[in-house]
């Protein structure tokens, strides 16, 4: 194949659509699961939904979905992805049930050699679309393996477990816990939530969208684009506050007012009030979480879990809770990219070895020493405000442009210069130093164990989109001889970019 895409979530489906639209037809998408969907296929817990407005959390090239709510739920998002795959006829390029076990760059052939559960594959270009929310972070405390009852992570929800009339313990207070607790409290006999750190929570205007409104959006030219632009501007407002900590006070005041109105118990309010700046951790939205915690059979324990003894969960402050079902709402290992330990570049080192525990990539997309490898939603591209789909589509524009440059120059491989990658990474870390992500006074999944922020983008989304709108060939080296051109003649540029040609002559 010319390109193999690993993963069939939003990133993988989007990559397949954009590559084929650009004329690259020999593309294959490998998905280890039994169906497409990525995180929206794996996360099926009660209450699972997006915290970004649906109009913005959707492809710009498929904007006409008739969303039933402002913030769509998991099933509706998964249905949207399936409909998009059908609309663009991706059935012939999608292979589910195929797990990529490893890959190695063959310099002589100028190709990636993949080892999969379906046998060997070969590709000139390898696109990793596995996403940062993929590897569950399991609860690692003494005794959990001996728990006398069902125990599962939110991303591996056991639908065979009936929660009705049972004592349920949820460990964690992040995005999934905020959705799960309100969804299960009515059926459970008791719900105990262990909260290691209080979270900032803003109200979520999750309203149903009338059918008449969707019809109006379809009939009025530019209406959907205007709605999407308005939602984008609102999200960027949050981003501005995160980049300028002094501007976060207004959002914090709103979050405190939301807490005060929803929770009457003063002690519970104190336990739910964060001691760090808003935006330091992922900002949560919910209009039902506080109300659920105020129910008499729901109890908050502001402490970490340190052990499990039989059916007893033990907190760091000595709290003990008898429970029937233990749910791990402990998030994901965001910095651990699947395949990093089995992906070998030009010098025989794995991606994991090259990173040394600190993932970094040029514009979050390419890594020096790993030719023709593209990471989607890679290091330092996201944040707590914008839609991941906006970032993804900017990267796909960059990817298509990069492959077009290869064809224009008659090259078979490109590799980002180590100096360009280092300079970009330095600039990112310096800019992050003054943001609320780094100065907010908390610890979060944004950081590695060494204290490096490998998740957040320190500038505006607009700046990111502009930077990725044009492939900057001067940051790369190029390798020849050429592979056969795969762009159709009518889509192929008629001249060779001078920067590409100049860089190709450099050692």
Coordinates of N, CA, C and O in Angstrom, one line a residue, residues 161-222:
X161 N -23.1 -6.7 34.1 CA -23.2 -6.5 35.6 C -24.4 -5.6 35.8 O -24.5 -4.5 35.3
X162 N -25.4 -6.1 36.6 CA -26.6 -5.3 36.9 C -26.3 -4.5 38.2 O -26.0 -5.1 39.2
X163 N -26.4 -3.2 38.1 CA -26.1 -2.3 39.2 C -27.3 -2.1 40.1 O -27.2 -1.5 41.2
X164 N -28.5 -2.5 39.7 CA -29.7 -2.3 40.5 C -29.6 -2.9 41.9 O -29.4 -4.1 42.1
X165 N -29.9 -2.0 42.8 CA -29.9 -2.4 44.2 C -28.5 -2.8 44.8 O -28.5 -3.4 45.9
X166 N -27.4 -2.5 44.1 CA -26.1 -2.9 44.6 C -25.3 -1.7 45.1 O -25.6 -0.5 44.7
X167 N -24.3 -1.9 45.9 CA -23.4 -0.9 46.4 C -22.3 -0.7 45.4 O -21.6 -1.7 45.1
X168 N -22.2 0.5 44.8 CA -21.2 0.7 43.8 C -20.2 1.7 44.2 O -20.5 2.8 44.8
X169 N -18.9 1.4 44.0 CA -17.8 2.4 44.3 C -17.2 2.8 43.0 O -16.8 2.0 42.2
X170 N -17.1 4.1 42.8 CA -16.4 4.7 41.7 C -15.1 5.4 42.1 O -15.2 6.2 43.0
X171 N -14.0 5.0 41.5 CA -12.7 5.6 41.9 C -12.3 6.5 40.8 O -12.0 6.1 39.7
X172 N -12.2 7.8 41.2 CA -11.8 8.8 40.2 C -12.9 9.9 40.1 O -14.1 9.6 40.3
X173 N -12.5 11.1 39.7 CA -13.5 12.2 39.6 C -13.3 13.0 38.4 O -13.6 14.2 38.3
X174 N -12.8 12.4 37.3 CA -12.5 13.1 36.1 C -13.7 13.1 35.1 O -14.9 12.9 35.6
X175 N -13.5 13.2 33.9 CA -14.5 13.3 32.9 C -15.5 12.2 32.8 O -16.7 12.4 32.7
X176 N -15.0 10.9 33.0 CA -15.9 9.8 32.9 C -16.7 9.7 34.2 O -17.9 9.4 34.1
X177 N -16.1 9.9 35.4 CA -16.8 9.8 36.6 C -18.0 10.8 36.7 O -19.1 10.6 37.2
X178 N -17.7 12.0 36.2 CA -18.7 13.1 36.2 C -20.0 12.7 35.4 O -21.1 13.1 35.7
X179 N -19.8 11.8 34.4 CA -20.9 11.4 33.6 C -21.5 10.1 34.2 O -22.8 9.9 34.1
X180 N -20.7 9.2 34.7 CA -21.2 8.0 35.2 C -22.1 8.1 36.5 O -23.2 7.5 36.6
X181 N -21.6 8.9 37.5 CA -22.3 9.0 38.7 C -23.8 9.4 38.5 O -24.7 8.8 39.1
X182 N -24.1 10.5 37.8 CA -25.5 10.8 37.6 C -26.3 9.8 36.8 O -27.5 9.6 37.0
X183 N -25.6 9.0 36.0 CA -26.3 8.0 35.2 C -26.6 6.7 35.9 O -27.6 6.0 35.6
X184 N -25.9 6.4 37.1 CA -26.2 5.2 37.8 C -26.8 5.3 39.1 O -27.3 4.4 39.7
X185 N -26.8 6.6 39.7 CA -27.2 6.8 41.1 C -28.7 6.4 41.3 O -29.0 5.9 42.4
X186 N -29.5 6.5 40.3 CA -30.9 6.2 40.6 C -31.2 4.7 40.7 O -32.1 4.3 41.4
X187 N -30.4 3.8 40.1 CA -30.6 2.4 40.2 C -29.8 1.7 41.3 O -30.2 0.7 41.8
X188 N -28.7 2.3 41.7 CA -27.8 1.7 42.7 C -28.4 1.9 44.1 O -29.0 3.0 44.4
X189 N -28.1 1.0 45.0 CA -28.6 1.2 46.4 C -27.7 2.2 47.1 O -28.2 3.0 47.9
X190 N -26.4 2.3 46.7 CA -25.5 3.2 47.3 C -24.4 3.5 46.3 O -23.9 2.5 45.6
X191 N -23.9 4.7 46.2 CA -22.8 5.1 45.3 C -21.8 5.8 46.2 O -22.1 6.8 46.8
X192 N -20.5 5.3 46.2 CA -19.4 5.9 46.9 C -18.4 6.4 45.8 O -17.9 5.6 45.0
X193 N -18.1 7.7 45.9 CA -17.1 8.2 44.9 C -15.9 8.6 45.6 O -15.9 9.5 46.5
X194 N -14.7 8.0 45.3 CA -13.4 8.4 45.8 C -12.8 9.4 44.9 O -12.5 9.2 43.8
X195 N -12.6 10.6 45.5 CA -12.1 11.8 44.8 C -10.7 12.1 45.3 O -10.6 12.6 46.4
X196 N -9.7 11.9 44.6 CA -8.3 12.3 45.0 C -8.1 13.8 44.9 O -7.5 14.4 45.7
X197 N -8.7 14.4 43.8 CA -8.5 15.8 43.6 C -9.9 16.4 43.2 O -10.5 15.8 42.3
X198 N -10.3 17.5 43.8 CA -11.5 18.2 43.3 C -11.3 18.7 41.9 O -10.2 19.1 41.5
X199 N -12.4 18.8 41.2 CA -12.4 19.3 39.8 C -13.2 20.5 39.6 O -14.2 20.7 40.3
X200 N -12.7 21.4 38.7 CA -13.6 22.5 38.3 C -14.6 22.0 37.3 O -14.3 21.4 36.3
X201 N -15.9 22.3 37.6 CA -17.0 21.9 36.8 C -17.9 23.1 36.5 O -18.4 23.8 37.3
X202 N -18.1 23.3 35.2 CA -19.0 24.3 34.7 C -20.3 23.7 34.3 O -20.3 22.5 33.9
X203 N -21.4 24.4 34.3 CA -22.7 23.8 33.8 C -22.6 23.5 32.4 O -21.9 24.1 31.6
X204 N -23.3 22.4 32.0 CA -23.3 21.9 30.6 C -24.7 22.1 30.0 O -25.7 21.4 30.4
X205 N -24.9 23.0 29.1 CA -26.2 23.3 28.4 C -26.6 22.2 27.4 O -26.7 22.4 26.2
X206 N -26.7 21.0 27.9 CA -27.0 19.8 27.1 C -28.5 19.7 26.8 O -29.2 19.0 27.4
X207 N -28.9 20.5 25.8 CA -30.4 20.6 25.5 C -30.7 19.8 24.3 O -29.8 19.6 23.4
X208 N -31.9 19.3 24.2 CA -32.3 18.6 22.9 C -32.4 19.6 21.8 O -32.7 20.8 22.0
X209 N -32.1 19.1 20.6 CA -32.1 20.0 19.4 C -33.4 19.7 18.6 O -33.6 18.5 18.2
X210 N -34.3 20.6 18.5 CA -35.6 20.3 17.8 C -35.4 20.0 16.4 O -34.4 20.5 15.7
X211 N -36.2 19.1 15.9 CA -36.1 18.7 14.5 C -36.2 19.9 13.5 O -35.5 20.0 12.5
X212 N -37.1 20.8 13.9 CA -37.3 22.0 13.1 C -36.0 22.9 13.0 O -35.8 23.5 12.0
X213 N -35.2 22.9 14.1 CA -34.0 23.6 14.0 C -33.0 23.0 13.1 O -32.3 23.7 12.3
X214 N -32.9 21.6 13.1 CA -32.0 21.0 12.1 C -32.5 21.2 10.7 O -31.6 21.4 9.8
X215 N -33.8 21.3 10.5 CA -34.3 21.6 9.1 C -33.9 23.0 8.7 O -33.5 23.2 7.6
X216 N -34.0 23.9 9.7 CA -33.6 25.3 9.4 C -32.1 25.3 9.0 O -31.7 26.1 8.0
X217 N -31.3 24.6 9.7 CA -29.8 24.6 9.4 C -29.6 24.1 8.0 O -28.7 24.5 7.3
X218 N -30.4 23.1 7.6 CA -30.2 22.5 6.2 C -30.7 23.5 5.1 O -30.1 23.5 4.0
X219 N -31.7 24.3 5.4 CA -32.3 25.1 4.4 C -31.7 26.5 4.2 O -31.7 27.1 3.1
X220 N -31.1 27.0 5.3 CA -30.5 28.3 5.3 C -29.0 28.2 4.9 O -28.2 27.7 5.6
X221 N -28.6 28.8 3.7 CA -27.2 28.7 3.3 C -26.3 29.3 4.4 O -26.5 30.4 4.8
X222 N -25.3 28.6 4.7 CA -24.3 29.1 5.6 C -24.6 29.0 7.1 O -23.8 29.4 8.0

